[in-house]
Amino acid sequence: MKNKILISAFLFIGMAVGYYYFYNTTGNVKHLDPISFSHYVHTKQHKIKCQVCHRGVETQMRAGIPNIDVCSMCHSSIIDSTSKKEFVIYSYVKDNKTIPWKALYNIPDYVYFSHRRHVKMGKLECSDCHGDMTTQTSPELQNFTPFKMQFCFDCHESRGVSTDCGNCHH
Amino acid sequence: MPRYGMVIDLNKCNQCGACVTACKLENNVQIVSKENADMGRAMYWMKMLDINYEGSYPEIRPTNIPMLCQQCDEPSCTKVCPVRATYKRDDGIVAQIYPQCIGCRYCMANCPYTAKVFNWLKDEQPVENEKCYNTDVSVRPKGIVEKCTFCIHRLQKAKENAKSEHRKLEEDDYIPACAEVCPSNAIYFGDLDDPKSQVAKLVHDYRKFTLQEELGTKPKVYYLSAKSE
Amino acid sequence: MEINRREFMKLIGGSFAGLAIGGAAGTLMKIPKSMEPVLYTGPRKESWKLTACANCPGGCSLKVRLIDEFPIQAFGNPLSPVNKGGICSIGLASVASLYHPDRLTGPLKNVDGKFVSITYDEAYKILSDKLGKILSKNNQDNIFIIAQTESQLKASIFKKFSDETGIKNLVLDEFHSNSIYPYSLISDKAPDFIDFEKCDYLLNFGSRMTEISDNPLYFTRKIIEHRAKGYKIGVVQPKLNSSVAKTDDWVPLLPISFADFALGIAYILIKDEKYDKNFVGKYFPEFNEYKQFVLDNYYPEKVEELIGVPADKILSIGRDFEKASAPAAYFDESLLYSTNGTKNAMAIIALNALKGFSGYGTLKDDLLKLESEKNPNSKEDVTFARFKERVADNGSIQALLISGSNIVFNSPNQEELKKQISSIPFVASFSSFIDETSVLANLIIPDHDNFERLDLLPGESMGFPTITVQQPIVTPFFNTTDTSDVFISLMKDLKPDVKLTYQNYSDYLKQIAKQLYTNHTGILMDQRKPTAIENGLKKIGWDSSQFSGFDDFWDGFLEAGGWWNPYAAKESFNPKIEFKQKFSKELFTSGNATTSVSKNKLRMNIFRKNFDYKGNMSIYPVLVEQFGSNWTVFYELWAEINPETAQKLSVNDRSKVLLRTTSGNFPAILIYNPSIIPGNLDIPFGLGHTNFGNNCGYNPLAYSDDLFDRKSGKPSFSETIIEIVSVEKQGESSPLAFNNSTDKTKVGNQDRRTYA
Amino acid sequence: MNDPQYIDEDEVLFRPIYETSKSFYILAAVLVVLLLFGVFMYVRQLVYGLGVTGMNEPVSWGFYIITFVFFIGISHAGTLISAILRLSKAEWRRPITRMAEVITGIVLIIGGIHPIIDLGRPDRILHIFERGRLQSPLLWDMTSITAYFTASTIYLYLPLIPDIALLRDRGGKFNKLYRILSWGYQGTEKQKHVLERAINILMVMVIPIAISVHTVISWIFSMTLQPGWHSTIFGPYFVVGAIFSGIAALIIVMIVFRKVFHFEDYLKQIHFNYLGTLLLVMSLLWFYFTFAEYLTTFYGHEPTEMRVFLYKFIGGYYPFFWLMVICNFLIPLIFLTNKKLKTIPGILVASIAVVIGMWLERLIIVVPSLANPRLPYPTGMYIPSLTEVSLLVAASSAFILGFMGFSKLFPLISIWEIKEGREESVRVVSERLNEYLPSKGHIRK
C-alpha cells in the first residue's frame, strides 16, 4: 500500500519535472561551446574591456557575440604556441570559418531588450545581469540570473523605471 | 504624456492598399492559407473595409475606409480581458501583450469594430516571407489574439534613440508603418494633446468623424470624410 | 519501510513513466512556436541602404532595412522627389522576391526536356556559339530579342547590341517606350510630362495614373494637389478603379471606343472655334482635312449613337476641355491594350494638338546622351505585331532571346504561342524564375534580383529630370549574372571590331553618370538644403557642390540614392503632327463596342490590380493574399458584374460560376458591383501562373480571343465575348502552393518543361 | 441496521450497486470510446490550434461556449430544485433530490471544463490566478462557478452520508471507500441533528449562489456592446432558461433510471406530473422572457440590433430559431397541457424537446450576434467542425458515464430520506396541516 503511494508519488513528481523541463525552455540549457573561452585571460590578464569584443553593448540592442572578425584582431597569428586553445581559435581564423558559439542568454522574440538602453543610458554594470565574468576561466554553463520577467520587474521597480508592459513587449 | 492618435483623410485616400501591405509586413502578420481565408480567418490589422457605393451608375463613387484598431480612449476590449493582456497605456495606445494572452477571445467578442484577429492555426508562412520578418516584432504563436498597436515597437526604439541623443521625442521620430508609406499622405499620425501637431489641428476639421461615435468608445482614429464641399 | 528490488524497479519505472508523460504534456502544452529568427546568432545590426524600385517605370527610391546585411523591409525614401517617402504595395513587398524559393540559383540548360545545372561559362559559350553561327550565315533577321526593362539605360544596351550585330528584331516591351510609341507614328517627338503647374484640366483616357502608369506615386500626389487647386479631372475608363475614385467626371467606356469619344470632344472644340488656331496653323498641316472629317462624322448625337455616351456628357466634358487654358488629354501604355489602341492614341494626340499641347511640357535639354542614340538607324521600333507575324510563320525564327518579359503569360492564345515558341530551335531566357516563358527555353542565364543589381533609372515624367540609382544592397546570393553584362560581352565576342568605351555595364553606368558630373547641374537626393545663393547659382546651371572628382561624386550619388535637377529648363511642347495616313473612315470607324450584347453573352474586361502591370505579383505571397481581400475572395479568380445585368441573367452575388470563351472554360466567383458597365464582366489579371509563384486562380488572358492592336501588337484586354455557362456547386477550389514549395529550391533536376 | 425488514423494503435501490448487467458494460464501452475520441480530438486541437474548429473572425465563439452555458444551465436542475423542494418541505421530493444533485455535480465539472477547451492557450490558464483582473466578467464567472461547484458538491455529499453508512454496514465491495466517506456516521440522534442542520444551512446558501452563477454567465454576454447581447433582462432570462433545461434534464434522467433500474415504486406518475407542471410553468415563463426580449428589439428597430434580429428570424439562423421555439414552447405546451398526452412517455418527449431547444437557444444567443458585427464587415458564417461536434458528443457521454459510475457506487435514490418519509412524513405533514388549516370546530362555532 505504502509502496503504491510512493510509486504514484514518484510518478507524479516525474510528471511535474518532465512537464516543467520540457515546457520551460528559457534559460538553464546546458551546452558546450566549441572553444573553451576564458573570460579571465582576456579581461584580467590582457585588460580587454567588455565592449571591445561585445561591440554592440553600448551602441546597439544586442551586445553581440564576437566572431572571427573580432578574434582575428589579435589571433591572426599564433601568439603563444604552447597554448592548445589558441591553436583552435587560430584554425577558425585561418579557415575563415564562423565559430559556432552557443548563445546562453536568449531573450524571447516578444521582448524588447536593448543593451544600449541599459548599459549606456541606464548605467548598469555588465555584472549586474551577467555576473562577474572576469573570473570565469571557461564558458559558463548556466545563466547567472534566470531571465524571467520577474527579474526585470524587480529591478525596474526598485529603480523606479516604468513597468508598463507595452514598453518591453511587442 | 502624449496621447497618440491618427487622422485619415478619405479625400486623399485612393484605396491603393499600401497601408495594408505595409502593416502586414511590418508586423509579421500571418498569411493564411486559402482554406482559412475562405473561412474568414484572414488576418489584417489594417484592412480596407468593404466598398460601399454612393450614387447610381454611371454617377457612382466608391467609399471605403482603411480600418484599423481604433485605439479607443474608452476601449471596450480592455475591460473584459481577464488577464490584462490588453490594456490602455498612459500614452493612449491600446497595447496587446502577447505572452500574457490566454486566448479566450472575449476582447474580440466585445470589440465593436471587429478590429482584433486571432491566430487560429500555427503559422505556416511561405519561405520568402519568413525571411523578411521584421525582427522588431515577435511572431505570434497560435492561440492568441493580436491587433494593431500603432506599431508600438517603433515607439520603443524611437524613445531609446531620442534618449540616446539627449532630446525629447519629436513628432517625426515615431510614426506607424501605414502612415509612413501612404503614397498620398492621407494618414496623419501624432500627439493629439500637442496643439502644434498636425493631427491636433485636423481633429477640429469640420469633416471629421469617428466610427460608431454613439457607443462612446471615443476612438483616437479620426476620419475626414470625403466630401470636399 | 523496506524496498526490495522489484519495488525499486517499480519506483524507477514509475518516475520514468512520469517523466515521459509529463514531458509529452509539457511539449504539447508549450505549443512549439519559437520561430528561429532568420539570423539568430548574429548581432542583429540594423542598417539602411538606398536603392530604387524597378517594378514599374516610376523609379521610386527605396529605403531598405537590413538586419545583419540581409534586407528585410523596404520603405519609400522620404528625400526622393519621386515618391517623397510614399511607396506602393509592390514596392513594399519586393524584398520577398530575393528569398523566393523558386529563384534560379544558376544557369540551366535544357536537356531532353529537363533542366540541368551548368556553369556560367558553359552557358555563355552555348549562347555565343549559337548566335555566332546564325550571324555568320547573315541570318540576322531570324534572331529576335524581346526585352522588358524599366531602365532606359539597359534598353540602350539592347539597342546598341542590335545595332552592332545587325539584329533588327528587338522588341522593347517597356512601359515608357510603349507609351511614346504612338507619338512616333504621327509626330516628331513625344512630350516628356504633364505640366501640372499649367495644366488646369486633365482628361485621362484609360490611364490608371495612380496605379499603373509612368509614375504612379507622383501622379497620386499631383492629382490630389490638382483637385485641391479646384481644377477638374475627367476620366474615360472601362472600370471604376482607384484612379477614378477621386476624379470629377467618369465616362465608363471601353478602350475600343476611346477614339470616337476623343473625336467627339474635338468636334465640340472645332465647332465652338475654341482651338488653338495659331498652333494648328503652324504644326498641323493636315488640319483642314481632319476638321472636315470630324465635323462630318462626330457630332455629339452621332457619337452617342456610336458609343452610347450621352450627348450632354460629351458636351459638358468638351466644354470643360475647351474652357481650360492648358488642358491635357493623357494616355499611356494601357491604351494600347485594345484592337483600336494605336488609333485611339492618334485621335487623342490630335485632340491635344487642337489645344496646342498646352497641358504638356518637355525638357529643353536631353538628360543623358545614351549609347544607342548615336545610331539613327535604330529609330524604327519593332513591335510585338512583327514578332507575332514571324513566329506564326513556322521555322523562320532561328533564335529568340527573352529578357525580363514573360510574354506567354501576358499574351492571349497562350497554347498556340507556346507551341510556336517551342518550335524555335534556340530560345534563351534571362529570367530569374522558371516562368511560363522561360520553361520553353533551351538555356536560362538567370539575371540578378532587383536588390543585387546596379542600374540607373532616369525619369522625366515629373517636369524635371531625376535619376534614381538601383544599387546592389546585397552581394548576389546565387550564381546569377546581370543580363546587360552578358549582352556587352556578347557584343565584344560577336563583333570583335566594335570599339566599346566600357568593359561592363557598371562602367557604362559610370560613363553616363559622368555626364551629370561634367554638366554641373542638379543636386543629389540627400539632406543638404541648398542656400538661396546656391539655388540661384544652380538655376543658371552652375553646381556649387564640392566634389573632389568624379569618384567622389559617384560615391555621393550612390549614397544619396539618386540625382535630380529641380532647375531644369522646360519648354512648351510643339511637335509637328503628321498623319501619314489620310483621315478616312477606315482608320476611324469605331469598333463594334455598342453592338448590344445578346442574352448571356458578356464582354470580358480584364483589369490589372495592385500596381501590378507585368503580371508578376504572384511571387509575393502578401500581395496574393491581399489580391481580392476587398471582396473577401482569397486565392481565387473573381468576376465583377453589374447587378442589373446579373439579375437579367439570374445569377446571384458570390455564386461560383463557370465562364466560357472560345478558348475554354474557367471558374470564377461572381461579385455584384454596381459600378461595372452593364454587359461587362470585369476580371482581374495577375493570378493563374502555372509555373511559379502561387499557382492559384486563373489567367483570364489565357482564355481571351487572340485580338490585338495591329500596330503595336499589344493584346486586347476588353473585347472577348464571354458567357456564363453554369453556376457551380461549392467546394471546387484551385490548389494552393504554400505547402508544396519545399523541393523547389533544387531547380536543376526538375521536370517542368511540358513541351520537349 | 441489520433489521432485515429495511433491507427487504428498499432492496431495489441497492441492487444497481451490486448487480451489473452485460448491457451496462457495452454501453460504458461505447461511451468511453466516444469520450476518448473527444479527448483525441482535443489533443489534436492542442497541437494544431483552434483552427481545427469552425470558428472564424467575427464568430469567435462557438460550440464550446454554447455547450458551456448549456451545461451550467442544466446544473440548476439539481441543487436549485432540490433545495427549493426541501425548503418548501414538499414531501414528494424525497426520491428526486439525489438525482438532481448528482446532475449538478457532474454537469458542473463538464461545463466548467469547456471554457478551458475554448482557450487558445490552455497552458496559460494559471495567468487567471496570477494576474487575474476583477473587472472581467470572465473572472466573476469563474469565481461563482467555483463557489457553486463547492457548495453543490457538499450539498450532494451531506445527504449521502447516511446512505454511505448503510452501504458500509452491508459490507461488500468498496468497503474501505465507504468507511472513509461515511465519517463514522452511526445514525445517532446527535449526528442526525448535526447533519440536518448542515443540510438546512447549505440549502439556503445554495439558492442564491445558483442564481448568481447563471446571472453572471449571462453578464458575460450582456456586459458587452454586441447587438443582441447588450440586454438588461439577460440575467433572469438565463436563470429561467437554466431552471427550465435543468428540470427537463432531471425528468429525462428520472425516466431513464426508472426504466433501467425498476424504480417504478419510487418514481410514480405523480412525480412526473408535478415536475411536468413545473416544466410547463417554466416553459411559459421562458416564452414570456423571449417574447419580451425580441418584441423590444423589434419595436425599437435599432439598425444593428435589427440585423441580428432578422438574422435569427428570417436570415441564416432561422431554422434554428424556429426549431427552438417549437422545442421550447410548442411541444411542451402540447404535451403538458393535454391530459391524454401527459403520460410518462409524453413528458419524456417534452423534456427531450426542451433540452434540445435550450441548447439551440444558447446557439441562437451566441452565434448570430457575433456573426453580425456592428461595422459592415462581411458577416461570418459558423459551421462547426468535426472537432466541436465530437467534443459535444464526448461531453454528453461523459455526463452519462458519470451517472453510470455514480449508480455503481451510491444509491440513486436517497434511502434514508425515503425511510424517514415513510416513518415520519404522515405525522409531520398532518401536524403541519393542522397548524395552518382551520380546525373543524372552528367552522361549527
mmCIF file of N, CA, C and O in Angstrom, chain B residues 39-41 47 67 78 80-82 84 98-106 108-110 114 116-117 120-121 141-144 212 215, chain D residues 46-51 53 55-57 60-61 118-121 124 127 131-133 135-138 220 224-226 373-375 377:
data_model
loop_
_atom_site.group_PDB
_atom_site.id
_atom_site.type_symbol
_atom_site.label_atom_id
_atom_site.label_comp_id
_atom_site.label_asym_id
_atom_site.label_seq_id
_atom_site.Cartn_x
_atom_site.Cartn_y
_atom_site.Cartn_z
ATOM 1 N N MET B 39 -12.675 30.700 -44.728
ATOM 2 C CA MET B 39 -13.487 30.584 -43.518
ATOM 3 C C MET B 39 -13.583 31.914 -42.786
ATOM 4 O O MET B 39 -14.216 32.004 -41.745
ATOM 5 N N GLY B 40 -12.917 32.919 -43.287
ATOM 6 C CA GLY B 40 -12.969 34.221 -42.627
ATOM 7 C C GLY B 40 -11.887 34.392 -41.593
ATOM 8 O O GLY B 40 -12.083 35.054 -40.592
ATOM 9 N N ARG B 41 -10.740 33.760 -41.815
ATOM 10 C CA ARG B 41 -9.682 33.889 -40.827
ATOM 11 C C ARG B 41 -8.500 34.682 -41.372
ATOM 12 O O ARG B 41 -7.408 34.609 -40.833
ATOM 13 N N LYS B 47 -7.236 46.967 -42.664
ATOM 14 C CA LYS B 47 -7.885 46.421 -43.852
ATOM 15 C C LYS B 47 -8.712 47.512 -44.502
ATOM 16 O O LYS B 47 -9.099 48.485 -43.867
ATOM 17 N N MET B 67 -9.400 50.575 -42.304
ATOM 18 C CA MET B 67 -9.912 50.286 -40.960
ATOM 19 C C MET B 67 -8.820 49.600 -40.141
ATOM 20 O O MET B 67 -8.224 48.626 -40.580
ATOM 21 N N THR B 78 -10.479 46.216 -23.384
ATOM 22 C CA THR B 78 -9.598 46.090 -22.218
ATOM 23 C C THR B 78 -10.383 45.760 -20.961
ATOM 24 O O THR B 78 -9.869 45.121 -20.055
ATOM 25 N N VAL B 80 -12.823 43.742 -20.530
ATOM 26 C CA VAL B 80 -13.233 42.361 -20.331
ATOM 27 C C VAL B 80 -12.074 41.381 -20.275
ATOM 28 O O VAL B 80 -12.275 40.203 -19.979
ATOM 29 N N CYS B 81 -10.865 41.856 -20.547
ATOM 30 C CA CYS B 81 -9.748 40.912 -20.562
ATOM 31 C C CYS B 81 -9.492 40.362 -19.165
ATOM 32 O O CYS B 81 -9.295 41.128 -18.226
ATOM 33 N N PRO B 82 -9.505 39.052 -18.995
ATOM 34 C CA PRO B 82 -9.332 38.509 -17.648
ATOM 35 C C PRO B 82 -7.894 38.545 -17.144
ATOM 36 O O PRO B 82 -7.674 38.372 -15.950
ATOM 37 N N ARG B 84 -5.343 40.977 -18.252
ATOM 38 C CA ARG B 84 -4.640 42.225 -18.587
ATOM 39 C C ARG B 84 -3.656 42.011 -19.740
ATOM 40 O O ARG B 84 -2.528 42.494 -19.716
ATOM 41 N N TYR B 98 1.332 39.947 -25.941
ATOM 42 C CA TYR B 98 1.115 38.592 -26.468
ATOM 43 C C TYR B 98 1.442 37.490 -25.474
ATOM 44 O O TYR B 98 0.706 36.520 -25.380
ATOM 45 N N PRO B 99 2.555 37.559 -24.740
ATOM 46 C CA PRO B 99 2.839 36.424 -23.849
ATOM 47 C C PRO B 99 1.861 36.325 -22.680
ATOM 48 O O PRO B 99 1.887 35.355 -21.948
ATOM 49 N N GLN B 100 1.021 37.308 -22.536
ATOM 50 C CA GLN B 100 0.067 37.285 -21.443
ATOM 51 C C GLN B 100 -1.251 36.641 -21.856
ATOM 52 O O GLN B 100 -1.952 36.076 -21.034
ATOM 53 N N CYS B 101 -1.550 36.742 -23.134
ATOM 54 C CA CYS B 101 -2.897 36.408 -23.612
ATOM 55 C C CYS B 101 -3.170 34.914 -23.465
ATOM 56 O O CYS B 101 -2.340 34.078 -23.794
ATOM 57 N N ILE B 102 -4.370 34.588 -22.950
ATOM 58 C CA ILE B 102 -4.713 33.176 -22.805
ATOM 59 C C ILE B 102 -5.600 32.695 -23.955
ATOM 60 O O ILE B 102 -5.937 31.530 -24.034
ATOM 61 N N GLY B 103 -5.982 33.605 -24.807
ATOM 62 C CA GLY B 103 -6.754 33.199 -25.985
ATOM 63 C C GLY B 103 -8.218 32.941 -25.734
ATOM 64 O O GLY B 103 -8.805 32.093 -26.380
ATOM 65 N N CYS B 104 -8.816 33.679 -24.797
ATOM 66 C CA CYS B 104 -10.246 33.449 -24.539
ATOM 67 C C CYS B 104 -11.133 34.145 -25.563
ATOM 68 O O CYS B 104 -12.305 33.849 -25.661
ATOM 69 N N ARG B 105 -10.589 35.111 -26.281
ATOM 70 C CA ARG B 105 -11.276 35.820 -27.361
ATOM 71 C C ARG B 105 -12.461 36.651 -26.873
ATOM 72 O O ARG B 105 -13.340 36.990 -27.649
ATOM 73 N N TYR B 106 -12.447 36.953 -25.591
ATOM 74 C CA TYR B 106 -13.522 37.794 -25.077
ATOM 75 C C TYR B 106 -13.390 39.202 -25.655
ATOM 76 O O TYR B 106 -14.378 39.845 -26.007
ATOM 77 N N MET B 108 -12.257 40.041 -28.492
ATOM 78 C CA MET B 108 -12.728 40.053 -29.882
ATOM 79 C C MET B 108 -14.237 40.171 -29.911
ATOM 80 O O MET B 108 -14.807 40.912 -30.714
ATOM 81 N N ALA B 109 -14.867 39.420 -28.998
ATOM 82 C CA ALA B 109 -16.324 39.433 -28.979
ATOM 83 C C ALA B 109 -16.845 40.806 -28.587
ATOM 84 O O ALA B 109 -17.926 41.202 -28.987
ATOM 85 N N ASN B 110 -16.059 41.533 -27.803
ATOM 86 C CA ASN B 110 -16.567 42.808 -27.315
ATOM 87 C C ASN B 110 -16.044 43.993 -28.104
ATOM 88 O O ASN B 110 -16.276 45.123 -27.726
ATOM 89 N N THR B 114 -14.655 45.041 -34.658
ATOM 90 C CA THR B 114 -14.072 43.765 -35.121
ATOM 91 C C THR B 114 -12.641 43.971 -35.620
ATOM 92 O O THR B 114 -12.256 43.536 -36.688
ATOM 93 N N LYS B 116 -9.888 43.056 -33.947
ATOM 94 C CA LYS B 116 -8.893 42.114 -33.438
ATOM 95 C C LYS B 116 -8.890 40.841 -34.276
ATOM 96 O O LYS B 116 -9.922 40.449 -34.807
ATOM 97 N N VAL B 117 -7.749 40.237 -34.343
ATOM 98 C CA VAL B 117 -7.672 38.966 -35.065
ATOM 99 C C VAL B 117 -7.035 37.913 -34.167
ATOM 100 O O VAL B 117 -6.302 38.221 -33.236
ATOM 101 N N TRP B 120 -5.531 31.446 -35.486
ATOM 102 C CA TRP B 120 -6.288 30.198 -35.395
ATOM 103 C C TRP B 120 -5.394 28.985 -35.510
ATOM 104 O O TRP B 120 -5.586 27.995 -34.818
ATOM 105 N N LEU B 121 -4.428 29.044 -36.404
ATOM 106 C CA LEU B 121 -3.578 27.876 -36.617
ATOM 107 C C LEU B 121 -2.131 28.268 -36.443
ATOM 108 O O LEU B 121 -1.788 29.443 -36.515
ATOM 109 N N PRO B 141 2.495 33.194 -31.708
ATOM 110 C CA PRO B 141 2.166 31.773 -31.838
ATOM 111 C C PRO B 141 0.669 31.592 -32.010
ATOM 112 O O PRO B 141 -0.090 32.546 -31.879
ATOM 113 N N LYS B 142 0.272 30.386 -32.275
ATOM 114 C CA LYS B 142 -1.163 30.126 -32.422
ATOM 115 C C LYS B 142 -1.864 30.313 -31.083
ATOM 116 O O LYS B 142 -1.252 30.176 -30.024
ATOM 117 N N GLY B 143 -3.121 30.627 -31.174
ATOM 118 C CA GLY B 143 -3.929 30.650 -29.965
ATOM 119 C C GLY B 143 -3.966 31.956 -29.222
ATOM 120 O O GLY B 143 -4.419 31.973 -28.080
ATOM 121 N N ILE B 144 -3.470 33.028 -29.796
ATOM 122 C CA ILE B 144 -3.600 34.295 -29.083
ATOM 123 C C ILE B 144 -4.163 35.371 -29.990
ATOM 124 O O ILE B 144 -4.132 35.267 -31.205
ATOM 125 N N GLN B 212 -18.672 54.647 -35.225
ATOM 126 C CA GLN B 212 -19.536 54.208 -34.109
ATOM 127 C C GLN B 212 -19.473 55.195 -32.947
ATOM 128 O O GLN B 212 -19.325 54.823 -31.787
ATOM 129 N N LEU B 215 -21.370 54.831 -29.530
ATOM 130 C CA LEU B 215 -21.056 53.846 -28.495
ATOM 131 C C LEU B 215 -20.228 54.437 -27.377
ATOM 132 O O LEU B 215 -20.045 53.812 -26.339
ATOM 133 N N LEU D 46 -5.079 20.901 -29.573
ATOM 134 C CA LEU D 46 -3.935 21.489 -28.875
ATOM 135 C C LEU D 46 -2.741 21.601 -29.817
ATOM 136 O O LEU D 46 -2.009 22.577 -29.800
ATOM 137 N N VAL D 47 -2.572 20.565 -30.619
ATOM 138 C CA VAL D 47 -1.398 20.546 -31.486
ATOM 139 C C VAL D 47 -1.547 21.522 -32.642
ATOM 140 O O VAL D 47 -0.649 22.296 -32.935
ATOM 141 N N TYR D 48 -2.717 21.504 -33.282
ATOM 142 C CA TYR D 48 -2.874 22.322 -34.482
ATOM 143 C C TYR D 48 -3.428 23.710 -34.208
ATOM 144 O O TYR D 48 -3.413 24.557 -35.072
ATOM 145 N N GLY D 49 -3.980 23.919 -33.037
ATOM 146 C CA GLY D 49 -4.561 25.220 -32.759
ATOM 147 C C GLY D 49 -6.051 25.206 -32.969
ATOM 148 O O GLY D 49 -6.619 24.261 -33.515
ATOM 149 N N LEU D 50 -6.672 26.284 -32.534
ATOM 150 C CA LEU D 50 -8.134 26.340 -32.599
ATOM 151 C C LEU D 50 -8.656 26.380 -34.029
ATOM 152 O O LEU D 50 -9.856 26.366 -34.251
ATOM 153 N N GLY D 51 -7.749 26.458 -34.971
ATOM 154 C CA GLY D 51 -8.172 26.461 -36.368
ATOM 155 C C GLY D 51 -8.894 25.201 -36.780
ATOM 156 O O GLY D 51 -9.582 25.191 -37.798
ATOM 157 N N THR D 53 -11.349 24.053 -35.384
ATOM 158 C CA THR D 53 -12.776 24.239 -35.154
ATOM 159 C C THR D 53 -13.353 25.041 -36.300
ATOM 160 O O THR D 53 -12.656 25.439 -37.215
ATOM 161 N N MET D 55 -14.718 27.951 -35.875
ATOM 162 C CA MET D 55 -14.812 29.359 -35.513
ATOM 163 C C MET D 55 -13.974 30.202 -36.459
ATOM 164 O O MET D 55 -13.015 29.725 -37.034
ATOM 165 N N ASN D 56 -14.352 31.450 -36.597
ATOM 166 C CA ASN D 56 -13.607 32.309 -37.511
ATOM 167 C C ASN D 56 -13.618 33.743 -37.024
ATOM 168 O O ASN D 56 -13.897 33.988 -35.850
ATOM 169 N N GLU D 57 -13.352 34.662 -37.946
ATOM 170 C CA GLU D 57 -13.063 36.014 -37.499
ATOM 171 C C GLU D 57 -14.195 36.717 -36.764
ATOM 172 O O GLU D 57 -14.034 37.010 -35.593
ATOM 173 N N SER D 60 -16.176 34.434 -33.128
ATOM 174 C CA SER D 60 -15.016 33.926 -32.419
ATOM 175 C C SER D 60 -15.392 33.004 -31.268
ATOM 176 O O SER D 60 -14.515 32.474 -30.598
ATOM 177 N N TRP D 61 -16.656 32.869 -31.009
ATOM 178 C CA TRP D 61 -17.082 31.891 -30.011
ATOM 179 C C TRP D 61 -18.050 30.925 -30.675
ATOM 180 O O TRP D 61 -18.915 31.341 -31.446
ATOM 181 N N ASP D 118 -12.004 25.931 -24.738
ATOM 182 C CA ASP D 118 -12.156 27.032 -25.687
ATOM 183 C C ASP D 118 -10.921 27.929 -25.744
ATOM 184 O O ASP D 118 -10.769 28.703 -26.686
ATOM 185 N N LEU D 119 -10.054 27.841 -24.756
ATOM 186 C CA LEU D 119 -8.912 28.757 -24.720
ATOM 187 C C LEU D 119 -7.933 28.458 -25.849
ATOM 188 O O LEU D 119 -7.695 27.307 -26.192
ATOM 189 N N GLY D 120 -7.349 29.510 -26.358
ATOM 190 C CA GLY D 120 -6.306 29.317 -27.353
ATOM 191 C C GLY D 120 -5.023 28.837 -26.707
ATOM 192 O O GLY D 120 -4.252 28.096 -27.300
ATOM 193 N N ARG D 121 -4.767 29.269 -25.500
ATOM 194 C CA ARG D 121 -3.556 28.877 -24.808
ATOM 195 C C ARG D 121 -3.907 28.294 -23.435
ATOM 196 O O ARG D 121 -3.743 28.954 -22.416
ATOM 197 N N ARG D 124 -1.668 28.577 -20.418
ATOM 198 C CA ARG D 124 -1.514 29.817 -19.658
ATOM 199 C C ARG D 124 -2.676 30.040 -18.714
ATOM 200 O O ARG D 124 -2.897 31.167 -18.256
ATOM 201 N N HIS D 127 -2.480 32.058 -15.579
ATOM 202 C CA HIS D 127 -2.432 33.532 -15.607
ATOM 203 C C HIS D 127 -3.656 34.135 -14.950
ATOM 204 O O HIS D 127 -3.608 35.227 -14.409
ATOM 205 N N ARG D 131 -2.504 36.791 -12.571
ATOM 206 C CA ARG D 131 -2.680 38.183 -12.978
ATOM 207 C C ARG D 131 -4.132 38.472 -13.308
ATOM 208 O O ARG D 131 -4.436 39.233 -14.215
ATOM 209 N N GLY D 132 -5.033 37.811 -12.632
ATOM 210 C CA GLY D 132 -6.439 37.997 -12.933
ATOM 211 C C GLY D 132 -6.875 39.434 -12.689
ATOM 212 O O GLY D 132 -6.333 40.130 -11.862
ATOM 213 N N ARG D 133 -7.846 39.842 -13.465
ATOM 214 C CA ARG D 133 -8.364 41.188 -13.271
ATOM 215 C C ARG D 133 -9.827 41.069 -12.930
ATOM 216 O O ARG D 133 -10.602 40.466 -13.659
ATOM 217 N N GLN D 135 -12.123 43.148 -13.117
ATOM 218 C CA GLN D 135 -13.088 43.846 -13.974
ATOM 219 C C GLN D 135 -13.745 42.899 -14.960
ATOM 220 O O GLN D 135 -14.800 43.180 -15.478
ATOM 221 N N SER D 136 -13.063 41.817 -15.254
ATOM 222 C CA SER D 136 -13.538 40.976 -16.340
ATOM 223 C C SER D 136 -14.655 40.056 -15.887
ATOM 224 O O SER D 136 -14.497 39.305 -14.923
ATOM 225 N N PRO D 137 -15.792 40.095 -16.551
ATOM 226 C CA PRO D 137 -16.891 39.199 -16.196
ATOM 227 C C PRO D 137 -16.465 37.734 -16.220
ATOM 228 O O PRO D 137 -17.049 36.913 -15.515
ATOM 229 N N LEU D 138 -15.464 37.445 -17.005
ATOM 230 C CA LEU D 138 -14.998 36.063 -17.076
ATOM 231 C C LEU D 138 -14.488 35.596 -15.723
ATOM 232 O O LEU D 138 -14.621 34.432 -15.352
ATOM 233 N N ILE D 220 -21.603 37.767 -18.944
ATOM 234 C CA ILE D 220 -20.520 37.657 -19.919
ATOM 235 C C ILE D 220 -20.972 38.230 -21.245
ATOM 236 O O ILE D 220 -20.250 38.914 -21.945
ATOM 237 N N THR D 224 -21.280 43.205 -22.785
ATOM 238 C CA THR D 224 -20.576 43.655 -23.984
ATOM 239 C C THR D 224 -21.427 44.646 -24.753
ATOM 240 O O THR D 224 -22.565 44.928 -24.388
ATOM 241 N N LEU D 225 -20.842 45.142 -25.838
ATOM 242 C CA LEU D 225 -21.548 46.115 -26.665
ATOM 243 C C LEU D 225 -22.205 45.457 -27.863
ATOM 244 O O LEU D 225 -22.720 46.129 -28.731
ATOM 245 N N GLN D 226 -22.148 44.139 -27.917
ATOM 246 C CA GLN D 226 -22.637 43.479 -29.115
ATOM 247 C C GLN D 226 -24.141 43.609 -29.254
ATOM 248 O O GLN D 226 -24.873 43.457 -28.277
ATOM 249 N N PRO D 373 -21.496 41.711 -36.840
ATOM 250 C CA PRO D 373 -20.872 42.782 -36.083
ATOM 251 C C PRO D 373 -21.396 44.151 -36.528
ATOM 252 O O PRO D 373 -22.063 44.272 -37.546
ATOM 253 N N ARG D 374 -21.069 45.129 -35.723
ATOM 254 C CA ARG D 374 -21.637 46.451 -35.960
ATOM 255 C C ARG D 374 -21.188 47.076 -37.266
ATOM 256 O O ARG D 374 -21.957 47.712 -37.956
ATOM 257 N N LEU D 375 -19.918 46.923 -37.573
ATOM 258 C CA LEU D 375 -19.436 47.555 -38.792
ATOM 259 C C LEU D 375 -19.778 46.683 -39.983
ATOM 260 O O LEU D 375 -19.896 45.474 -39.854
ATOM 261 N N TYR D 377 -18.739 44.778 -41.900
ATOM 262 C CA TYR D 377 -17.696 43.813 -42.209
ATOM 263 C C TYR D 377 -18.419 42.594 -42.743
ATOM 264 O O TYR D 377 -19.512 42.295 -42.289
#
